[in-house]
PDB file of C-alpha atoms and ligand atoms in Angstrom:
ATOM      1  CA  UNK X   1       0.757  -0.015 -35.674  1.00  0.00           C
ATOM      2  CA  UNK X   2       2.920  -0.432 -38.142  1.00  0.00           C
ATOM      3  CA  UNK X   3       6.901  -1.144 -37.879  1.00  0.00           C
ATOM      4  CA  UNK X   4       7.125  -0.449 -41.924  1.00  0.00           C
ATOM      5  CA  UNK X   5       6.677   3.228 -41.282  1.00  0.00           C
ATOM      6  CA  UNK X   6       9.855   3.905 -39.635  1.00  0.00           C
ATOM      7  CA  UNK X   7      12.135   6.055 -41.472  1.00  0.00           C
ATOM      8  CA  UNK X   8      15.446   7.602 -40.934  1.00  0.00           C
ATOM      9  CA  UNK X   9      15.590  11.238 -40.891  1.00  0.00           C
ATOM     10  CA  UNK X  10      18.757  13.931 -41.626  1.00  0.00           C
ATOM     11  CA  UNK X  11      18.157  16.896 -39.599  1.00  0.00           C
ATOM     12  CA  UNK X  12      18.747  20.535 -41.216  1.00  0.00           C
ATOM     13  CA  UNK X  13      22.254  20.907 -41.951  1.00  0.00           C
ATOM     14  CA  UNK X  14      22.307  24.178 -39.670  1.00  0.00           C
ATOM     15  CA  UNK X  15      21.776  21.475 -36.293  1.00  0.00           C
ATOM     16  CA  UNK X  16      24.914  19.973 -37.248  1.00  0.00           C
ATOM     17  CA  UNK X  17      26.651  23.114 -36.367  1.00  0.00           C
ATOM     18  CA  UNK X  18      29.522  22.477 -39.059  1.00  0.00           C
ATOM     19  CA  UNK X  19      30.902  19.959 -36.246  1.00  0.00           C
ATOM     20  CA  UNK X  20      29.803  16.432 -37.450  1.00  0.00           C
ATOM     21  CA  UNK X  21      29.194  14.724 -40.510  1.00  0.00           C
ATOM     22  CA  UNK X  22      25.793  13.761 -39.975  1.00  0.00           C
ATOM     23  CA  UNK X  23      23.023  13.732 -37.377  1.00  0.00           C
ATOM     24  CA  UNK X  24      19.807  11.750 -38.594  1.00  0.00           C
ATOM     25  CA  UNK X  25      16.625  10.999 -36.364  1.00  0.00           C
ATOM     26  CA  UNK X  26      14.757   7.343 -36.493  1.00  0.00           C
ATOM     27  CA  UNK X  27      11.224   7.773 -36.629  1.00  0.00           C
ATOM     28  CA  UNK X  28       9.953   5.378 -33.953  1.00  0.00           C
ATOM     29  CA  UNK X  29       7.112   7.814 -33.688  1.00  0.00           C
ATOM     30  CA  UNK X  30       5.660   6.858 -36.704  1.00  0.00           C
ATOM     31  CA  UNK X  31       4.498   3.312 -35.572  1.00  0.00           C
ATOM     32  CA  UNK X  32       1.404   4.056 -34.170  1.00  0.00           C
ATOM     33  CA  UNK X  33      -0.004   7.712 -32.701  1.00  0.00           C
ATOM     34  CA  UNK X  34      -0.512   6.015 -29.332  1.00  0.00           C
ATOM     35  CA  UNK X  35       1.606   2.592 -28.971  1.00  0.00           C
ATOM     36  CA  UNK X  36       4.085   4.881 -30.226  1.00  0.00           C
ATOM     37  CA  UNK X  37       7.792   4.439 -30.677  1.00  0.00           C
ATOM     38  CA  UNK X  38       9.874   2.429 -27.960  1.00  0.00           C
ATOM     39  CA  UNK X  39       6.649   1.460 -25.978  1.00  0.00           C
ATOM     40  CA  UNK X  40       5.375  -0.622 -28.683  1.00  0.00           C
ATOM     41  CA  UNK X  41       8.907  -2.578 -28.937  1.00  0.00           C
ATOM     42  CA  UNK X  42       8.928  -3.395 -25.135  1.00  0.00           C
ATOM     43  CA  UNK X  43       5.290  -4.284 -25.085  1.00  0.00           C
ATOM     44  CA  UNK X  44       5.358  -6.879 -28.194  1.00  0.00           C
ATOM     45  CA  UNK X  45       6.570  -9.803 -26.689  1.00  0.00           C
ATOM     46  CA  UNK X  46       4.677  -9.254 -23.411  1.00  0.00           C
ATOM     47  CA  UNK X  47       1.325  -9.381 -24.997  1.00  0.00           C
ATOM     48  CA  UNK X  48       2.656 -12.410 -27.338  1.00  0.00           C
ATOM     49  CA  UNK X  49       3.620 -13.993 -24.320  1.00  0.00           C
ATOM     50  CA  UNK X  50       0.598 -13.313 -22.224  1.00  0.00           C
ATOM     51  CA  UNK X  51      -1.541 -14.745 -25.029  1.00  0.00           C
ATOM     52  CA  UNK X  52       1.102 -17.832 -25.100  1.00  0.00           C
ATOM     53  CA  UNK X  53       0.551 -18.499 -21.316  1.00  0.00           C
ATOM     54  CA  UNK X  54      -3.109 -18.358 -21.707  1.00  0.00           C
ATOM     55  CA  UNK X  55      -3.982 -15.125 -19.939  1.00  0.00           C
ATOM     56  CA  UNK X  56      -6.743 -13.022 -20.682  1.00  0.00           C
ATOM     57  CA  UNK X  57      -5.703 -10.140 -18.878  1.00  0.00           C
ATOM     58  CA  UNK X  58      -2.423  -7.777 -18.789  1.00  0.00           C
ATOM     59  CA  UNK X  59      -2.237  -5.665 -15.449  1.00  0.00           C
ATOM     60  CA  UNK X  60       0.442  -3.059 -15.410  1.00  0.00           C
ATOM     61  CA  UNK X  61       1.637   0.434 -13.858  1.00  0.00           C
ATOM     62  CA  UNK X  62       2.010   4.171 -14.326  1.00  0.00           C
ATOM     63  CA  UNK X  63       1.505   7.525 -13.340  1.00  0.00           C
ATOM     64  CA  UNK X  64      -1.349   9.363 -14.290  1.00  0.00           C
ATOM     65  CA  UNK X  65       0.783  10.908 -17.779  1.00  0.00           C
ATOM     66  CA  UNK X  66       2.261   7.806 -18.780  1.00  0.00           C
ATOM     67  CA  UNK X  67       3.276   6.735 -22.112  1.00  0.00           C
ATOM     68  CA  UNK X  68       3.643   3.412 -21.231  1.00  0.00           C
ATOM     69  CA  UNK X  69       0.092   3.163 -19.800  1.00  0.00           C
ATOM     70  CA  UNK X  70      -1.866   4.523 -22.554  1.00  0.00           C
ATOM     71  CA  UNK X  71       0.387   2.136 -24.898  1.00  0.00           C
ATOM     72  CA  UNK X  72      -0.285  -0.668 -22.961  1.00  0.00           C
ATOM     73  CA  UNK X  73      -4.006   0.019 -23.135  1.00  0.00           C
ATOM     74  CA  UNK X  74      -4.156   0.216 -27.035  1.00  0.00           C
ATOM     75  CA  UNK X  75      -1.994  -2.544 -27.355  1.00  0.00           C
ATOM     76  CA  UNK X  76      -3.952  -4.976 -25.379  1.00  0.00           C
ATOM     77  CA  UNK X  77      -7.007  -3.858 -26.948  1.00  0.00           C
ATOM     78  CA  UNK X  78      -5.360  -4.928 -30.391  1.00  0.00           C
ATOM     79  CA  UNK X  79      -4.278  -8.095 -29.015  1.00  0.00           C
ATOM     80  CA  UNK X  80      -8.032  -8.848 -28.021  1.00  0.00           C
ATOM     81  CA  UNK X  81      -6.123  -9.065 -24.338  1.00  0.00           C
ATOM     82  CA  UNK X  82      -8.618  -6.883 -21.160  1.00  0.00           C
ATOM     83  CA  UNK X  83      -6.104  -4.615 -19.235  1.00  0.00           C
ATOM     84  CA  UNK X  84      -6.107  -3.290 -15.818  1.00  0.00           C
ATOM     85  CA  UNK X  85      -3.887  -0.408 -14.911  1.00  0.00           C
ATOM     86  CA  UNK X  86      -2.514   0.553 -11.628  1.00  0.00           C
ATOM     87  CA  UNK X  87      -2.370   4.112 -11.436  1.00  0.00           C
ATOM     88  CA  UNK X  88      -0.025   6.259  -8.995  1.00  0.00           C
ATOM     89  CA  UNK X  89      -1.488   9.189  -7.026  1.00  0.00           C
ATOM     90  CA  UNK X  90      -4.267  10.821  -8.899  1.00  0.00           C
ATOM     91  CA  UNK X  91      -6.912   9.697  -6.344  1.00  0.00           C
ATOM     92  CA  UNK X  92      -9.926  12.085  -6.673  1.00  0.00           C
ATOM     93  CA  UNK X  93      -8.390  13.892  -9.124  1.00  0.00           C
ATOM     94  CA  UNK X  94      -9.914  14.558 -12.763  1.00  0.00           C
ATOM     95  CA  UNK X  95      -8.552  12.304 -15.289  1.00  0.00           C
ATOM     96  CA  UNK X  96      -5.948  13.399 -17.269  1.00  0.00           C
ATOM     97  CA  UNK X  97      -5.961  13.147 -21.134  1.00  0.00           C
ATOM     98  CA  UNK X  98      -3.990   9.748 -21.043  1.00  0.00           C
ATOM     99  CA  UNK X  99      -6.120   8.096 -17.972  1.00  0.00           C
ATOM    100  CA  UNK X 100      -9.383   9.264 -20.267  1.00  0.00           C
ATOM    101  CA  UNK X 101      -7.350   7.659 -23.384  1.00  0.00           C
ATOM    102  CA  UNK X 102      -6.739   4.440 -21.175  1.00  0.00           C
ATOM    103  CA  UNK X 103     -10.554   3.970 -20.241  1.00  0.00           C
ATOM    104  CA  UNK X 104     -11.365   4.595 -23.577  1.00  0.00           C
ATOM    105  CA  UNK X 105      -9.349   1.638 -25.098  1.00  0.00           C
ATOM    106  CA  UNK X 106     -10.793  -0.357 -22.303  1.00  0.00           C
ATOM    107  CA  UNK X 107      -8.594  -0.265 -19.486  1.00  0.00           C
ATOM    108  CA  UNK X 108      -9.858  -0.809 -16.167  1.00  0.00           C
ATOM    109  CA  UNK X 109      -8.419   1.781 -13.922  1.00  0.00           C
ATOM    110  CA  UNK X 110      -7.079   1.523  -9.959  1.00  0.00           C
ATOM    111  CA  UNK X 111      -5.884   4.091  -8.038  1.00  0.00           C
ATOM    112  CA  UNK X 112      -3.467   3.568  -5.582  1.00  0.00           C
ATOM    113  CA  UNK X 113      -1.685   6.127  -3.318  1.00  0.00           C
ATOM    114  CA  UNK X 114       2.004   6.921  -3.924  1.00  0.00           C
ATOM    115  CA  UNK X 115       2.906   4.627  -0.907  1.00  0.00           C
ATOM    116  CA  UNK X 116       1.137   1.797  -2.106  1.00  0.00           C
ATOM    117  CA  UNK X 117       2.403   2.245  -5.671  1.00  0.00           C
ATOM    118  CA  UNK X 118       5.924   2.343  -4.540  1.00  0.00           C
ATOM    119  CA  UNK X 119       5.762  -1.214  -3.626  1.00  0.00           C
ATOM    120  CA  UNK X 120       5.223  -2.107  -6.935  1.00  0.00           C
ATOM    121  CA  UNK X 121       7.947  -4.548  -7.784  1.00  0.00           C
ATOM    122  CA  UNK X 122       7.642  -5.848  -4.072  1.00  0.00           C
ATOM    123  CA  UNK X 123       6.945  -9.849  -4.720  1.00  0.00           C
ATOM    124  CA  UNK X 124       4.320 -10.087  -1.989  1.00  0.00           C
ATOM    125  CA  UNK X 125       2.665  -6.837  -2.886  1.00  0.00           C
ATOM    126  CA  UNK X 126       2.280  -8.194  -6.673  1.00  0.00           C
ATOM    127  CA  UNK X 127       1.113 -11.361  -5.071  1.00  0.00           C
ATOM    128  CA  UNK X 128      -1.600  -9.507  -3.220  1.00  0.00           C
ATOM    129  CA  UNK X 129      -2.444  -7.543  -6.415  1.00  0.00           C
ATOM    130  CA  UNK X 130      -2.697 -10.859  -8.454  1.00  0.00           C
ATOM    131  CA  UNK X 131      -4.960 -12.425  -6.122  1.00  0.00           C
ATOM    132  CA  UNK X 132      -7.016  -9.746  -6.051  1.00  0.00           C
ATOM    133  CA  UNK X 133      -7.119  -9.106  -9.756  1.00  0.00           C
ATOM    134  CA  UNK X 134      -7.625 -13.081 -11.061  1.00  0.00           C
ATOM    135  CA  UNK X 135      -3.884 -13.674 -11.818  1.00  0.00           C
ATOM    136  CA  UNK X 136      -3.583 -11.530 -15.012  1.00  0.00           C
ATOM    137  CA  UNK X 137      -0.013 -11.491 -16.895  1.00  0.00           C
ATOM    138  CA  UNK X 138       1.965  -8.546 -14.889  1.00  0.00           C
ATOM    139  CA  UNK X 139       3.987  -6.040 -16.979  1.00  0.00           C
ATOM    140  CA  UNK X 140       6.176  -4.233 -14.693  1.00  0.00           C
ATOM    141  CA  UNK X 141       6.095  -0.216 -15.314  1.00  0.00           C
ATOM    142  CA  UNK X 142       7.331   1.017 -18.423  1.00  0.00           C
ATOM    143  CA  UNK X 143       7.879  -2.836 -19.478  1.00  0.00           C
ATOM    144  CA  UNK X 144      10.672  -3.227 -17.919  1.00  0.00           C
ATOM    145  CA  UNK X 145      10.943  -6.917 -17.850  1.00  0.00           C
ATOM    146  CA  UNK X 146      13.083  -9.894 -20.181  1.00  0.00           C
ATOM    147  CA  UNK X 147      10.489  -9.606 -22.878  1.00  0.00           C
ATOM    148  CA  UNK X 148      10.569  -5.584 -22.944  1.00  0.00           C
ATOM    149  CA  UNK X 149      14.431  -5.553 -23.268  1.00  0.00           C
ATOM    150  CA  UNK X 150      14.268  -8.354 -25.906  1.00  0.00           C
ATOM    151  CA  UNK X 151      11.817  -5.983 -27.822  1.00  0.00           C
ATOM    152  CA  UNK X 152      13.940  -3.141 -27.574  1.00  0.00           C
ATOM    153  CA  UNK X 153      16.420  -5.389 -29.256  1.00  0.00           C
ATOM    154  CA  UNK X 154      14.678  -5.189 -32.326  1.00  0.00           C
ATOM    155  CA  UNK X 155      15.188  -1.693 -32.331  1.00  0.00           C
ATOM    156  CA  UNK X 156      19.214  -2.207 -33.208  1.00  0.00           C
ATOM    157  CA  UNK X 157      18.522  -3.678 -36.411  1.00  0.00           C
ATOM    158  CA  UNK X 158      16.608  -0.642 -37.817  1.00  0.00           C
ATOM    159  CA  UNK X 159      20.083   1.253 -37.396  1.00  0.00           C
ATOM    160  CA  UNK X 160      22.864   1.032 -40.003  1.00  0.00           C
ATOM    161  CA  UNK X 161      26.297   0.334 -39.014  1.00  0.00           C
ATOM    162  CA  UNK X 162      27.609   3.697 -40.446  1.00  0.00           C
ATOM    163  CA  UNK X 163      26.564   5.399 -37.742  1.00  0.00           C
ATOM    164  CA  UNK X 164      29.544   5.742 -35.026  1.00  0.00           C
ATOM    165  CA  UNK X 165      26.979   6.921 -32.237  1.00  0.00           C
ATOM    166  CA  UNK X 166      23.296   6.111 -31.320  1.00  0.00           C
ATOM    167  CA  UNK X 167      21.382   8.628 -28.912  1.00  0.00           C
ATOM    168  CA  UNK X 168      18.309   7.522 -27.020  1.00  0.00           C
ATOM    169  CA  UNK X 169      16.152   9.187 -23.937  1.00  0.00           C
ATOM    170  CA  UNK X 170      16.072   6.783 -20.693  1.00  0.00           C
ATOM    171  CA  UNK X 171      13.105   6.607 -18.582  1.00  0.00           C
ATOM    172  CA  UNK X 172      14.009   3.117 -16.615  1.00  0.00           C
ATOM    173  CA  UNK X 173      16.627   2.688 -18.898  1.00  0.00           C
ATOM    174  CA  UNK X 174      14.867  -0.661 -20.636  1.00  0.00           C
ATOM    175  CA  UNK X 175      15.260   0.429 -24.353  1.00  0.00           C
ATOM    176  CA  UNK X 176      18.568   1.418 -23.751  1.00  0.00           C
ATOM    177  CA  UNK X 177      19.788  -1.931 -22.226  1.00  0.00           C
ATOM    178  CA  UNK X 178      18.208  -3.516 -25.469  1.00  0.00           C
ATOM    179  CA  UNK X 179      20.286  -1.583 -27.125  1.00  0.00           C
ATOM    180  CA  UNK X 180      23.323  -2.025 -25.650  1.00  0.00           C
ATOM    181  CA  UNK X 181      23.208  -5.508 -25.613  1.00  0.00           C
ATOM    182  CA  UNK X 182      22.294  -6.002 -29.437  1.00  0.00           C
ATOM    183  CA  UNK X 183      24.134  -3.016 -31.333  1.00  0.00           C
ATOM    184  CA  UNK X 184      27.847  -4.020 -32.155  1.00  0.00           C
ATOM    185  CA  UNK X 185      30.049  -2.532 -29.177  1.00  0.00           C
ATOM    186  CA  UNK X 186      31.928  -0.201 -31.766  1.00  0.00           C
ATOM    187  CA  UNK X 187      28.742   2.063 -31.860  1.00  0.00           C
ATOM    188  CA  UNK X 188      28.839   4.515 -28.817  1.00  0.00           C
ATOM    189  CA  UNK X 189      25.555   4.492 -27.227  1.00  0.00           C
ATOM    190  CA  UNK X 190      24.711   7.520 -25.184  1.00  0.00           C
ATOM    191  CA  UNK X 191      21.784   7.954 -23.109  1.00  0.00           C
ATOM    192  CA  UNK X 192      19.932  11.221 -21.917  1.00  0.00           C
ATOM    193  CA  UNK X 193      17.892  10.928 -18.703  1.00  0.00           C
ATOM    194  CA  UNK X 194      15.288  13.545 -18.395  1.00  0.00           C
ATOM    195  CA  UNK X 195      15.326  13.423 -14.577  1.00  0.00           C
ATOM    196  CA  UNK X 196      17.603  14.543 -11.790  1.00  0.00           C
ATOM    197  CA  UNK X 197      20.137  12.382 -10.683  1.00  0.00           C
ATOM    198  CA  UNK X 198      19.174   9.559 -13.578  1.00  0.00           C
ATOM    199  CA  UNK X 199      22.708   8.244 -13.268  1.00  0.00           C
ATOM    200  CA  UNK X 200      21.319   6.277 -10.954  1.00  0.00           C
ATOM    201  CA  UNK X 201      20.078   3.900 -13.541  1.00  0.00           C
ATOM    202  CA  UNK X 202      23.737   3.307 -14.428  1.00  0.00           C
ATOM    203  CA  UNK X 203      23.854   0.191 -12.022  1.00  0.00           C
ATOM    204  CA  UNK X 204      20.508  -1.136 -12.856  1.00  0.00           C
ATOM    205  CA  UNK X 205      21.695  -1.160 -16.727  1.00  0.00           C
ATOM    206  CA  UNK X 206      24.908  -2.461 -16.062  1.00  0.00           C
ATOM    207  CA  UNK X 207      23.334  -5.663 -14.306  1.00  0.00           C
ATOM    208  CA  UNK X 208      21.497  -6.658 -17.569  1.00  0.00           C
ATOM    209  CA  UNK X 209      24.047  -6.195 -20.321  1.00  0.00           C
ATOM    210  CA  UNK X 210      25.804  -8.990 -21.723  1.00  0.00           C
ATOM    211  CA  UNK X 211      29.687  -9.083 -20.296  1.00  0.00           C
ATOM    212  CA  UNK X 212      30.831  -8.779 -24.112  1.00  0.00           C
ATOM    213  CA  UNK X 213      28.364  -5.847 -24.200  1.00  0.00           C
ATOM    214  CA  UNK X 214      29.168  -3.786 -21.604  1.00  0.00           C
ATOM    215  CA  UNK X 215      31.372  -1.053 -22.585  1.00  0.00           C
ATOM    216  CA  UNK X 216      31.100   2.112 -24.816  1.00  0.00           C
ATOM    217  CA  UNK X 217      27.932   3.603 -23.274  1.00  0.00           C
ATOM    218  CA  UNK X 218      27.627   6.716 -21.205  1.00  0.00           C
ATOM    219  CA  UNK X 219      24.668   8.491 -19.370  1.00  0.00           C
ATOM    220  CA  UNK X 220      23.776  12.165 -19.193  1.00  0.00           C
ATOM    221  CA  UNK X 221      21.323  13.592 -16.347  1.00  0.00           C
ATOM    222  CA  UNK X 222      22.225  17.384 -17.168  1.00  0.00           C
ATOM    223  CA  UNK X 223      19.050  18.136 -19.097  1.00  0.00           C
ATOM    224  CA  UNK X 224      16.404  17.615 -16.767  1.00  0.00           C
ATOM    225  CA  UNK X 225      14.991  21.032 -16.801  1.00  0.00           C
ATOM    226  CA  UNK X 226      13.938  20.849 -13.178  1.00  0.00           C
ATOM    227  CA  UNK X 227      12.836  16.882 -12.986  1.00  0.00           C
ATOM    228  CA  UNK X 228      10.869  14.570 -14.816  1.00  0.00           C
ATOM    229  CA  UNK X 229       7.813  16.009 -16.336  1.00  0.00           C
ATOM    230  CA  UNK X 230       9.316  19.574 -15.616  1.00  0.00           C
ATOM    231  CA  UNK X 231       9.888  21.858 -18.252  1.00  0.00           C
ATOM    232  CA  UNK X 232      10.082  25.463 -18.997  1.00  0.00           C
ATOM    233  CA  UNK X 233       9.535  28.367 -21.790  1.00  0.00           C
ATOM    234  CA  UNK X 234      13.503  27.619 -23.304  1.00  0.00           C
ATOM    235  CA  UNK X 235      12.479  24.292 -23.938  1.00  0.00           C
ATOM    236  CA  UNK X 236       9.167  24.842 -25.531  1.00  0.00           C
ATOM    237  CA  UNK X 237      10.843  27.173 -27.788  1.00  0.00           C
ATOM    238  CA  UNK X 238      13.500  24.691 -28.815  1.00  0.00           C
ATOM    239  CA  UNK X 239      10.608  22.291 -29.448  1.00  0.00           C
ATOM    240  CA  UNK X 240       8.958  24.828 -31.691  1.00  0.00           C
ATOM    241  CA  UNK X 241      11.913  26.087 -33.565  1.00  0.00           C
ATOM    242  CA  UNK X 242      13.097  22.457 -33.846  1.00  0.00           C
ATOM    243  CA  UNK X 243       9.916  21.745 -35.564  1.00  0.00           C
ATOM    244  CA  UNK X 244       9.937  24.741 -37.833  1.00  0.00           C
ATOM    245  CA  UNK X 245      13.313  23.786 -39.386  1.00  0.00           C
ATOM    246  CA  UNK X 246      12.793  20.076 -39.616  1.00  0.00           C
ATOM    247  CA  UNK X 247       9.114  19.408 -39.366  1.00  0.00           C
ATOM    248  CA  UNK X 248       9.832  16.780 -36.331  1.00  0.00           C
ATOM    249  CA  UNK X 249       7.734  17.081 -33.783  1.00  0.00           C
ATOM    250  CA  UNK X 250       9.308  16.173 -30.270  1.00  0.00           C
ATOM    251  CA  UNK X 251       7.340  15.342 -27.013  1.00  0.00           C
ATOM    252  CA  UNK X 252       7.818  17.478 -23.794  1.00  0.00           C
ATOM    253  CA  UNK X 253       8.976  14.643 -21.274  1.00  0.00           C
ATOM    254  CA  UNK X 254      11.810  12.777 -23.186  1.00  0.00           C
ATOM    255  CA  UNK X 255      12.508  13.542 -26.794  1.00  0.00           C
ATOM    256  CA  UNK X 256      12.770  17.428 -26.184  1.00  0.00           C
ATOM    257  CA  UNK X 257      15.319  16.956 -23.583  1.00  0.00           C
ATOM    258  CA  UNK X 258      17.671  14.386 -25.381  1.00  0.00           C
ATOM    259  CA  UNK X 259      17.606  16.663 -28.355  1.00  0.00           C
ATOM    260  CA  UNK X 260      18.119  20.165 -26.352  1.00  0.00           C
ATOM    261  CA  UNK X 261      20.969  18.015 -24.699  1.00  0.00           C
ATOM    262  CA  UNK X 262      22.542  16.682 -27.924  1.00  0.00           C
ATOM    263  CA  UNK X 263      22.829  20.618 -29.565  1.00  0.00           C
ATOM    264  CA  UNK X 264      24.580  21.016 -26.187  1.00  0.00           C
ATOM    265  CA  UNK X 265      26.977  18.201 -26.439  1.00  0.00           C
ATOM    266  CA  UNK X 266      27.790  19.398 -30.214  1.00  0.00           C
ATOM    267  CA  UNK X 267      28.269  23.013 -28.874  1.00  0.00           C
ATOM    268  CA  UNK X 268      30.676  21.614 -26.316  1.00  0.00           C
ATOM    269  CA  UNK X 269      32.472  19.716 -28.620  1.00  0.00           C
ATOM    270  CA  UNK X 270      31.836  16.547 -27.587  1.00  0.00           C
ATOM    271  CA  UNK X 271      31.456  14.692 -30.542  1.00  0.00           C
ATOM    272  CA  UNK X 272      34.852  13.856 -33.049  1.00  0.00           C
ATOM    273  CA  UNK X 273      34.369  15.622 -36.596  1.00  0.00           C
ATOM    274  CA  UNK X 274      33.939  12.254 -38.099  1.00  0.00           C
ATOM    275  CA  UNK X 275      30.820  11.461 -36.143  1.00  0.00           C
ATOM    276  CA  UNK X 276      27.537  10.462 -37.638  1.00  0.00           C
ATOM    277  CA  UNK X 277      24.775  10.293 -35.094  1.00  0.00           C
ATOM    278  CA  UNK X 278      21.458   8.557 -35.254  1.00  0.00           C
ATOM    279  CA  UNK X 279      19.128   9.979 -32.577  1.00  0.00           C
ATOM    280  CA  UNK X 280      15.973   7.686 -31.720  1.00  0.00           C
ATOM    281  CA  UNK X 281      12.525   9.226 -31.667  1.00  0.00           C
ATOM    282  CA  UNK X 282      11.189   7.536 -28.848  1.00  0.00           C
ATOM    283  CA  UNK X 283       7.699   9.135 -29.679  1.00  0.00           C
ATOM    284  CA  UNK X 284       5.715   9.817 -26.387  1.00  0.00           C
ATOM    285  CA  UNK X 285       3.841  12.568 -28.246  1.00  0.00           C
ATOM    286  CA  UNK X 286       0.633  11.836 -26.666  1.00  0.00           C
ATOM    287  CA  UNK X 287       1.992  13.450 -23.488  1.00  0.00           C
ATOM    288  CA  UNK X 288       2.085  16.964 -25.203  1.00  0.00           C
ATOM    289  CA  UNK X 289      -1.653  17.284 -24.528  1.00  0.00           C
ATOM    290  CA  UNK X 290      -0.580  19.478 -21.433  1.00  0.00           C
ATOM    291  CA  UNK X 291       1.198  21.809 -23.255  1.00  0.00           C
ATOM    292  CA  UNK X 292      -0.426  21.752 -26.989  1.00  0.00           C
ATOM    293  CA  UNK X 293      -1.882  25.395 -26.552  1.00  0.00           C
ATOM    294  CA  UNK X 294       2.205  26.113 -26.328  1.00  0.00           C
ATOM    295  CA  UNK X 295       3.498  24.379 -29.290  1.00  0.00           C
ATOM    296  CA  UNK X 296       3.214  25.519 -33.110  1.00  0.00           C
ATOM    297  CA  UNK X 297       2.360  21.965 -33.894  1.00  0.00           C
ATOM    298  CA  UNK X 298      -0.383  19.255 -33.236  1.00  0.00           C
ATOM    299  CA  UNK X 299       0.853  16.296 -32.100  1.00  0.00           C
ATOM    300  CA  UNK X 300      -1.899  15.004 -29.416  1.00  0.00           C
ATOM    301  CA  UNK X 301      -3.831  12.316 -30.872  1.00  0.00           C
TER     302      UNK X 301
HETATM  303  C1  LIG P   1       9.013   5.863 -22.165  1.00  0.00           C
HETATM  304  C2  LIG P   1       9.710   6.648 -22.739  1.00  0.00           C
HETATM  305  C3  LIG P   1      11.306   6.589 -23.056  1.00  0.00           C
HETATM  306  C4  LIG P   1      11.772   5.818 -21.973  1.00  0.00           C
HETATM  307  O1  LIG P   1      12.353   4.336 -22.368  1.00  0.00           O
HETATM  308  P1  LIG P   1      12.646   3.381 -21.095  1.00  0.00           P
HETATM  309  O2  LIG P   1      12.929   2.012 -21.914  1.00  0.00           O
HETATM  310  O3  LIG P   1      12.098   3.087 -19.934  1.00  0.00           O
HETATM  311  O4  LIG P   1      14.169   3.826 -20.774  1.00  0.00           O
HETATM  312  C5  LIG P   1      11.914   7.477 -23.883  1.00  0.00           C
HETATM  313  N1  LIG P   1      11.063   8.189 -24.747  1.00  0.00           N
HETATM  314  C6  LIG P   1       9.962   8.182 -24.851  1.00  0.00           C
HETATM  315  C7  LIG P   1       9.289   9.055 -25.853  1.00  0.00           C
HETATM  316  C8  LIG P   1       8.938   7.221 -23.978  1.00  0.00           C
HETATM  317  O5  LIG P   1       7.713   7.207 -23.842  1.00  0.00           O
END
């Protein structure tokens, strides 16, 4: 992975709808094809810390399409650490492309029922998992811990102060928290959640914000397209048109819904005319393998 590959790219003038000064994209997706976007930032201090503490193995969690799981598998491999993945559901099912890749990077996969998986943050259950797997360094789902949030803060250093608004897609909220804690409060931070009722994350986010940083942010959950991982033809068409005019591939789970939401917000005159908006391309393109035949661009690795 190579953080120096990140660039800021302006969208085609048409996408501004004549409503704002600029809409640019911070291309974190260019860091690495697998350890892409925000996942690298959330993992790097976790892996450094694990090594520093003398661990040889990390253990983490994810679903069968998880960007985090495959990024953790690839990054651990590069750090010379063994990796164990606890996978939700999928028992007896065929391996998805994501899980196949996890295996290729040497991650040992263990499948648990949805019920068992739901205990992933329960201290007693984690204790039993730690014992069972020889006390690996445990990284929560989505890299949602202190090291993950600190890593996400590093993304803020790539954002020039000339932007009035920064927009990011929100899953666990870890990236959003790091950004809000590290960006000047004068920059408005907008989070777009790709799941139903995503605003439940507001509490979780507020808990981790430093007091003097807990302002000028807002979450939206209107653009979920039926729920997490769900999509329709309208969204696919949006992704294809977006690629044709900007040459930027979006992913089907997170960044496509964010950009769709932003284009609606522009239509609704949400932004002041002086706005300069920076959208964060948080990566996730490996997740497009399930819709590869419906996209005009190739994004699966
Ligand atoms: C994981 C992911 C997110 C969500 O990040 P959080 O830090 O969990 O909120 C956003 N975009 C992409 C592409 C992702 O893979």
